[in-house]
Coordinates of C-alpha atoms and ligand atoms in Angstrom, one line a residue:
M1 CA 9.8 -21.5 -6.0
T2 CA 10.2 -21.4 -2.4
R3 CA 11.7 -23.9 -0.2
V4 CA 10.3 -24.6 3.5
E5 CA 12.2 -26.1 6.0
T6 CA 12.8 -27.2 9.8
A7 CA 15.8 -25.5 11.5
S8 CA 15.7 -26.3 15.4
V9 CA 12.8 -27.6 17.3
A10 CA 11.0 -26.8 20.7
G11 CA 11.8 -28.6 23.7
P12 CA 13.4 -31.9 24.6
G13 CA 11.5 -34.7 22.6
Q14 CA 9.2 -32.8 20.7
T15 CA 9.1 -32.4 16.8
P16 CA 7.2 -29.7 14.8
A17 CA 5.0 -32.6 13.0
A18 CA 3.9 -33.6 16.6
T19 CA 3.4 -29.8 17.3
V20 CA 1.8 -28.7 13.9
G21 CA -1.7 -27.5 14.9
S22 CA -1.4 -26.8 17.8
F23 CA 0.4 -23.2 18.1
D24 CA -1.6 -20.3 19.7
L25 CA 0.7 -18.1 17.8
S26 CA 2.9 -18.0 14.6
I27 CA 5.5 -15.3 14.2
I28 CA 6.4 -14.6 10.5
I29 CA 9.8 -12.7 10.2
P30 CA 10.4 -11.5 6.9
T31 CA 14.6 -11.2 6.5
F32 CA 17.0 -10.0 3.9
N33 CA 20.4 -9.7 5.3
E34 CA 19.6 -10.1 8.8
A35 CA 22.3 -12.8 9.6
E36 CA 23.6 -10.8 12.7
N37 CA 20.1 -10.3 13.9
V38 CA 18.3 -13.1 13.9
P39 CA 20.3 -15.1 16.5
V40 CA 19.8 -12.1 18.9
L41 CA 16.1 -11.8 17.9
L42 CA 15.6 -15.8 18.5
R43 CA 17.1 -15.9 21.6
R44 CA 15.3 -13.0 23.0
L45 CA 12.0 -14.3 21.8
A46 CA 12.4 -17.5 23.2
K47 CA 13.0 -15.9 26.3
V48 CA 9.7 -14.4 26.2
L49 CA 7.7 -17.1 24.5
T50 CA 9.3 -19.8 27.2
G51 CA 8.8 -17.4 29.9
T52 CA 5.0 -16.8 29.3
Q53 CA 4.1 -20.3 27.7
I54 CA 2.9 -19.1 24.6
P55 CA 2.9 -22.3 22.2
A56 CA 4.7 -20.9 18.9
E57 CA 6.3 -21.2 15.7
V58 CA 8.8 -18.9 14.2
W59 CA 8.8 -18.5 10.4
I60 CA 11.8 -16.6 9.3
V61 CA 11.1 -15.8 5.7
D62 CA 14.3 -15.2 3.9
D63 CA 14.9 -13.7 0.3
A64 CA 17.8 -15.4 0.0
S65 CA 19.7 -13.3 1.7
P66 CA 23.2 -13.1 0.3
D67 CA 24.8 -13.0 4.2
G68 CA 23.2 -16.3 4.3
T69 CA 20.4 -15.1 7.0
A70 CA 18.9 -18.6 6.2
E71 CA 21.2 -20.6 7.3
V72 CA 22.2 -18.7 10.1
A73 CA 18.7 -19.1 11.5
R74 CA 18.5 -23.1 10.9
Q75 CA 21.9 -23.4 13.0
V76 CA 20.5 -21.5 15.9
D77 CA 20.2 -23.4 18.8
V78 CA 16.9 -22.0 20.7
P79 CA 14.3 -23.9 22.6
L80 CA 12.0 -22.8 19.8
V81 CA 10.3 -24.2 16.7
V82 CA 11.7 -22.1 14.1
R83 CA 11.3 -22.8 10.7
V84 CA 12.8 -21.1 7.4
I85 CA 11.4 -20.5 4.1
E86 CA 13.7 -19.5 1.2
R87 CA 12.4 -17.7 -1.3
S88 CA 13.6 -17.2 -4.6
G89 CA 12.2 -14.7 -7.6
P90 CA 11.8 -10.9 -6.8
R91 CA 12.2 -9.9 -3.1
G92 CA 10.1 -7.8 -0.7
L93 CA 8.8 -7.4 2.6
S94 CA 5.0 -8.0 1.9
P95 CA 5.1 -10.6 -0.4
A96 CA 7.7 -12.4 2.4
V97 CA 5.2 -11.7 4.8
V98 CA 2.2 -13.1 2.7
D99 CA 4.3 -16.5 1.9
G100 CA 4.4 -17.1 5.6
L101 CA 0.9 -16.4 6.4
R102 CA 0.3 -19.0 3.4
V103 CA 1.7 -21.8 6.0
A104 CA 1.3 -20.5 9.1
R105 CA -0.6 -22.8 11.4
G106 CA -1.1 -21.2 14.4
T107 CA -4.5 -19.6 15.8
H108 CA -3.0 -16.2 16.0
V109 CA -0.3 -14.6 13.6
L110 CA 2.2 -11.9 14.6
V111 CA 4.5 -10.0 12.2
M112 CA 7.7 -8.8 13.1
D113 CA 11.1 -7.3 11.9
A114 CA 14.5 -9.3 12.5
D115 CA 16.4 -6.3 13.4
L116 CA 14.9 -5.9 17.2
Q117 CA 13.4 -2.2 16.5
H118 CA 10.1 -4.6 17.1
P119 CA 11.1 -5.3 20.6
P120 CA 9.9 -9.3 21.1
E121 CA 9.0 -8.4 24.8
A122 CA 5.6 -6.7 23.9
I123 CA 4.2 -9.8 22.0
P124 CA 2.7 -11.3 25.3
K125 CA 0.5 -8.0 24.9
L126 CA -0.5 -7.8 21.7
L127 CA -1.6 -11.2 21.9
G128 CA -3.4 -10.4 25.3
A129 CA -5.1 -7.9 23.4
L130 CA -6.5 -10.2 20.9
R131 CA -7.4 -12.6 23.5
A132 CA -9.1 -9.2 25.5
G133 CA -11.6 -8.8 22.2
A134 CA -9.5 -6.9 19.7
D135 CA -9.7 -7.9 16.2
F136 CA -6.3 -6.4 15.1
A137 CA -3.5 -5.1 17.7
I138 CA -0.6 -3.0 16.9
G139 CA 3.0 -2.6 18.3
S140 CA 2.6 1.2 18.0
R141 CA 5.0 4.0 18.3
Y142 CA 2.1 7.0 18.1
V143 CA 0.2 6.3 21.2
A144 CA 0.5 7.3 24.3
G145 CA 3.5 5.4 26.3
G146 CA 5.1 4.8 22.4
A147 CA 8.4 6.2 20.9
A148 CA 10.4 6.2 18.0
N149 CA 13.7 7.2 19.0
E150 CA 15.7 6.4 16.0
F151 CA 14.0 8.9 13.4
G152 CA 15.9 11.8 11.8
L153 CA 13.5 14.4 10.8
L154 CA 13.0 13.6 7.1
R155 CA 11.9 10.0 8.2
V156 CA 9.6 11.3 10.4
L157 CA 7.8 14.1 8.2
N158 CA 7.9 10.7 5.6
S159 CA 5.9 8.6 8.3
K160 CA 3.5 11.1 9.1
I161 CA 2.5 12.0 5.5
A162 CA 2.5 8.5 4.6
T163 CA -0.1 7.9 8.0
W164 CA -2.1 10.7 7.2
M165 CA -2.6 9.6 3.7
A166 CA -4.0 6.3 4.6
V167 CA -6.5 8.0 7.2
P168 CA -9.2 7.8 5.1
L169 CA -8.9 4.3 4.8
V170 CA -8.2 3.3 8.3
G171 CA -10.0 6.2 10.1
S172 CA -8.1 8.5 12.3
G173 CA -8.4 6.0 15.0
V174 CA -5.7 4.2 14.0
R175 CA -2.3 6.2 14.7
D176 CA 0.2 3.7 13.1
P177 CA -1.7 2.1 10.5
M178 CA 2.6 1.8 8.7
A179 CA 3.6 -0.4 11.7
G180 CA 5.3 -3.7 10.7
F181 CA 4.7 -5.3 14.0
F182 CA 0.9 -6.3 14.2
C183 CA -0.9 -9.2 15.2
F184 CA -4.2 -11.0 14.3
R185 CA -6.5 -14.0 14.3
R186 CA -5.4 -16.3 11.5
A187 CA -9.0 -17.1 10.7
D188 CA -9.7 -13.3 9.9
V189 CA -7.5 -13.2 7.1
D190 CA -7.5 -14.7 3.6
A191 CA -3.9 -14.7 1.8
E192 CA -5.3 -15.1 -1.2
T193 CA -7.2 -11.7 -1.1
L194 CA -3.5 -9.6 -0.4
N195 CA -2.0 -7.7 -2.8
P196 CA 1.4 -7.5 -1.6
V197 CA 3.2 -4.2 -2.5
G198 CA 5.8 -2.5 -1.0
Y199 CA 6.3 -2.6 2.6
K200 CA 3.1 -1.6 4.2
I201 CA 1.8 -5.5 4.5
G202 CA 0.0 -4.1 8.1
L203 CA -2.2 -1.6 6.4
E204 CA -2.8 -3.8 3.4
L205 CA -4.3 -6.2 6.0
L206 CA -6.7 -3.5 8.2
V207 CA -8.1 -2.7 4.3
K208 CA -8.8 -6.1 3.4
S209 CA -9.5 -7.9 6.6
S210 CA -11.5 -4.8 8.1
P211 CA -11.0 -5.5 11.7
G212 CA -13.5 -4.3 14.1
R213 CA -11.6 -3.4 17.2
V214 CA -8.0 -2.6 16.5
V215 CA -6.1 -1.8 19.6
E216 CA -2.7 -0.2 20.0
V217 CA 0.1 -1.4 22.4
P218 CA 2.8 1.0 22.7
I219 CA 6.2 0.0 21.7
D220 CA 9.5 1.8 22.0
F221 CA 10.8 1.7 18.3
G222 CA 14.6 1.0 19.0
S223 CA 17.3 1.3 16.5
R224 CA 18.5 -1.3 14.3
H225 CA 20.4 -3.6 16.0
A226 CA 22.8 -4.3 13.0
G227 CA 23.1 -3.9 9.5
Q228 CA 20.9 -1.4 7.4
S229 CA 17.5 -0.4 6.4
K230 CA 15.9 -1.9 3.1
L231 CA 13.4 1.0 3.0
S232 CA 14.5 2.8 -0.6
F233 CA 13.3 5.4 -2.2
A234 CA 11.9 2.7 -4.3
E235 CA 9.8 1.2 -1.7
Q236 CA 8.6 4.8 -0.8
L237 CA 7.2 5.4 -4.3
S238 CA 5.4 1.8 -4.2
Y239 CA 3.5 3.4 -1.4
L240 CA 2.0 5.5 -3.8
Q241 CA 0.8 2.5 -6.2
H242 CA -0.1 0.7 -3.1
L243 CA -2.3 3.6 -1.9
R244 CA -4.1 4.0 -5.3
K245 CA -4.7 0.0 -5.1
L246 CA -6.1 -0.1 -1.5
Y247 CA -8.3 3.2 -2.7
A248 CA -9.5 1.3 -5.8
H249 CA -10.5 -1.7 -3.6
R250 CA -12.1 0.6 -1.3
W251 CA -13.8 3.0 -3.0
P252 CA -13.7 1.6 -6.9
T253 CA -15.7 4.4 -8.9
A254 CA -15.1 7.4 -6.9
S255 CA -11.1 6.9 -6.6
Q256 CA -11.0 6.4 -10.4
A257 CA -13.0 9.7 -10.4
A258 CA -10.7 11.6 -8.3
L259 CA -7.6 10.2 -10.3
Y260 CA -9.3 11.3 -13.6
C261 CA -10.3 14.9 -11.9
A262 CA -6.6 15.3 -10.8
V263 CA -5.2 14.2 -14.1
G264 CA -7.6 17.1 -15.9
A265 CA -5.8 19.5 -13.3
C266 CA -2.5 18.6 -14.3
G267 CA -3.9 19.0 -18.2
M268 CA -4.7 22.6 -17.0
V269 CA -1.4 23.1 -15.8
V270 CA 0.3 21.9 -19.0
D271 CA -2.3 23.7 -21.3
L272 CA -1.6 27.2 -19.5
A273 CA 2.4 26.2 -19.6
C274 CA 2.4 25.5 -23.3
M275 CA 0.4 28.7 -24.2
T276 CA 3.0 31.0 -22.1
V277 CA 5.8 29.5 -24.0
L278 CA 4.1 29.6 -27.5
M279 CA 3.0 33.3 -26.6
T280 CA 6.6 34.4 -25.7
L281 CA 7.7 32.7 -28.8
G282 CA 5.3 35.0 -30.9
V283 CA 2.9 32.6 -31.9
V284 CA -0.6 34.0 -33.0
F285 CA -3.0 33.4 -30.1
S286 CA -5.5 31.1 -32.0
A287 CA -2.7 28.9 -33.2
A288 CA -1.4 28.7 -29.8
R289 CA -4.7 27.6 -28.3
V290 CA -4.7 24.6 -30.7
A291 CA -1.4 23.7 -30.1
S292 CA -1.9 23.7 -26.3
I293 CA -5.0 21.9 -26.0
L294 CA -3.8 19.4 -28.3
V295 CA -0.7 18.8 -25.9
A296 CA -2.7 18.9 -22.9
L297 CA -5.2 16.2 -24.6
V298 CA -2.5 14.0 -25.2
G299 CA -0.9 14.6 -21.8
N300 CA -4.3 13.9 -20.3
F301 CA -4.7 10.5 -22.5
V302 CA -1.1 9.6 -21.6
L303 CA -2.0 9.9 -17.8
N304 CA -5.4 8.6 -17.6
R305 CA -4.1 5.3 -19.7
A306 CA -1.2 4.7 -17.5
I307 CA -2.9 6.3 -14.0
T308 CA -6.0 6.2 -13.8
F309 CA -7.5 3.1 -15.8
P310 CA -4.2 0.8 -15.8
E311 CA -6.6 -2.2 -16.3
A312 CA -7.3 -0.8 -20.0
N313 CA -6.7 -3.0 -22.8
R314 CA -3.3 -2.6 -23.2
R315 CA -3.0 -3.1 -26.9
A316 CA -5.3 -0.8 -29.0
W317 CA -3.8 2.7 -27.8
R318 CA -4.5 4.4 -31.7
S319 CA -8.1 3.7 -31.3
Q320 CA -8.4 4.2 -27.7
F321 CA -7.0 8.0 -28.8
V322 CA -9.1 8.6 -31.3
K323 CA -12.1 7.6 -28.7
Y324 CA -10.9 9.4 -26.1
A325 CA -10.6 12.7 -28.1
L326 CA -14.2 12.0 -29.2
V327 CA -15.4 11.8 -25.8
C328 CA -13.5 15.0 -24.8
M329 CA -15.3 16.8 -27.7
I330 CA -19.0 15.4 -26.5
G331 CA -17.8 16.6 -22.9
L332 CA -16.9 20.3 -24.5
V333 CA -20.5 20.5 -26.4
L334 CA -22.5 19.3 -23.5
N335 CA -20.3 21.9 -20.9
W336 CA -21.5 24.7 -23.7
G337 CA -24.8 23.2 -23.8
V338 CA -25.2 23.2 -20.7
S339 CA -24.0 26.4 -19.5
T340 CA -25.8 28.1 -22.4
G341 CA -29.1 26.3 -22.1
L342 CA -29.0 27.4 -18.4
Y343 CA -27.9 31.3 -19.4
H344 CA -31.1 31.3 -21.5
A345 CA -33.9 29.6 -19.3
L346 CA -33.0 31.6 -16.3
P347 CA -32.6 35.4 -17.5
A348 CA -33.0 36.6 -13.9
W349 CA -29.8 34.8 -13.2
H350 CA -27.9 36.4 -15.7
G351 CA -25.3 38.0 -12.7
A352 CA -24.8 34.3 -11.7
Y353 CA -23.3 33.4 -15.0
L354 CA -20.2 31.7 -13.7
L355 CA -22.5 29.4 -11.6
F356 CA -23.5 28.1 -15.0
C357 CA -20.3 27.7 -16.4
L358 CA -19.5 25.6 -13.3
V359 CA -22.7 23.8 -13.8
G360 CA -21.3 22.9 -17.6
I361 CA -18.1 22.0 -16.7
V362 CA -19.3 19.3 -14.1
A363 CA -21.5 18.2 -16.6
G364 CA -18.6 17.9 -19.4
T365 CA -16.2 16.3 -16.8
A366 CA -18.9 13.8 -15.7
S367 CA -19.6 12.7 -19.2
N368 CA -15.9 12.6 -19.8
F369 CA -14.9 10.3 -16.9
L370 CA -18.4 7.8 -17.9
L371 CA -17.5 7.5 -20.9
S372 CA -13.7 7.3 -20.9
K373 CA -14.2 4.7 -17.9
H374 CA -17.0 2.7 -20.0
I375 CA -16.2 3.0 -23.6
V376 CA -12.8 4.6 -24.2
F377 CA -10.7 2.7 -21.0
R378 CA -13.3 -0.3 -21.0
A379 CA -11.2 -2.9 -19.1
G380 CA -9.4 -5.4 -21.1
R381 CA -10.1 -9.2 -20.7
Ligands
GDD1 N1 12.2 -11.6 2.6 C1 12.1 -10.2 2.7 N2 12.2 -9.9 1.5 N3 12.4 -9.1 4.0 C2 12.5 -8.1 3.6 C3 13.0 -7.3 2.4 C4 12.6 -8.3 1.6 O1 12.7 -7.7 0.3 N4 13.1 -6.0 2.7 C5 12.9 -5.8 4.1 N5 12.8 -6.9 4.7 C6 13.0 -7.5 6.5 C7 13.8 -7.0 7.2 O2 14.9 -8.0 6.9 C8 13.8 -6.4 8.5 O3 13.2 -7.7 9.0 C9 12.0 -6.1 7.9 O4 11.7 -6.7 6.6 C10 11.6 -4.5 8.0 O5 13.0 -3.8 7.2 P1 13.8 -3.1 7.3 O6 14.6 -2.4 6.2 O7 14.3 -2.6 8.9 O8 13.0 -1.8 7.4 P2 12.5 -0.3 8.4 O9 13.2 -0.5 9.6 O10 12.7 0.6 7.5 O11 10.7 -0.3 8.1 C11 10.3 -0.8 9.4 O12 9.5 0.3 10.1 C12 8.2 0.8 9.2 C13 7.8 2.0 9.9 O13 8.3 2.7 9.6 C14 9.2 -1.8 9.1 O14 8.7 -2.5 9.9 C15 8.2 -1.1 8.0 O15 7.0 -2.3 7.7 C16 7.6 -0.6 8.9 O16 6.7 0.6 7.9
MN2 MN1 13.9 -1.7 10.4

C-alpha cells in the first residue's frame, strides 16, 4: 500500500488542489535513507524553479526509510509544491519512480536522485531541450562538458560494460543510457507498460517509449552529499535480468534463440569438462561419452528452463524433460541426416565435409530451438 500526501505548498495563498493540472513539470525523486540530503536538495530545487519560473510539483517517493526521510520531506519549509509518497512492501528505485509516474500531473516529467549527484541547476536545460523538440533529455556524464568525478576504476568499468551491453537496445548514439537524471513528456509514456526491475528505469523508458530524438545535456555527476549509495551487488545482478527482459521485449524470438545457443555452448563446455574428469578417472571412452552427454543434457535442460524459457509452465518438469530429451534426439538425427545427405549428394565437394557438418549442426540446433520453444517449454497459461 502506498500513502500519498501533501507536505508543503507553493507560494503564499496557493494550495495543491488549486494547482493540480497546471504544472509544467513533475519532478520524481526516489528516496531511501536520504534524510540529510532532502532538505538541501529541496532548497536548491526551489531556488532553480522559482528563479526560472517553472511551475513544478515535486514527488518524493520514499520506501519507508528508517531514517525518517518522508517526515523530513514533509517538514521542509520551501516555496514548492512537495508531495510525499510512502511506499511499503518490497522496496526499489525503479518501482518507486513508476509509482511517482502514476500520480504525476505535469506536462513533463523529470526523474532525479536525492543525493545531489544530479545538479538541480541542469533542470532548465533538460526541460528546454524538450521544449525545443527533443523527446527525451538525459543529464549525461559522457558527452562533451559532462563529468563523473567520484567514480573509482571499478565503477567506471562497471558503468562502461553496463552501457555497452545496452547499445543494441538504444543505439550507440545515446552515450549515457544508464543515467538516473532524465526528462520526458508524460503523454509519451504509459506507466503500465513499464516493468520496473532494478536500477535502470531510464533505460526501461528509452526502450519502452522509443523516443524519436534523444538529447544529452552535459552534467557534472558530483559526489554524494551525504549517506551511502544503495547500488548493491544484487542490484547489479538484477541489471542482467532487466537486460534479458528488454531484449526479449525488443526481439522476442531472436533473443530467445541467442540464449538457447549460449546455453548450448555452456553444455559443450560441461560435456568436455565431464569427459576430462571421467577419462582421468579411467572410465572407458564410450561409457564416459554417455555419462557426459547425459550430464550436459540435464544441465542444458535446467538452464533453458530457468533462463531461456522462464515463462514456461512451471509444474510439469518431468514430462518436460522427457520431451526435451526427445527433441534433442530429433535434432541429433536431423544433424546426421542433413550432413550425410549433403555429403552423398555433392561428391565434388567432399573436401569441404566440415561445411556439411556445420549445415547439419545449424539444422539440428534450429530444430531443437523451435521444438523446445513451441512444444517442450510452451508458455503456461
Ligand atoms: N524509493 C527508493 N527505494 N529509492 C531508492 C532505492 C529504493 O529502494 N534505492 C535507491 N533509491 C534512491 C536513493 O535514495 C537516491 O535518491 C537514488 O535512488 C539513487 O540511489 P543511489 O544509491 O545514490 O544510486 P547511485 O548513485 O549508486 O546510482 C545512481 O547513478 C547511476 C549512474 O551510474 C542512480 O542514478 C542510477 O540510476 C544511475 O544508473
Ligand atoms: Mn547516488
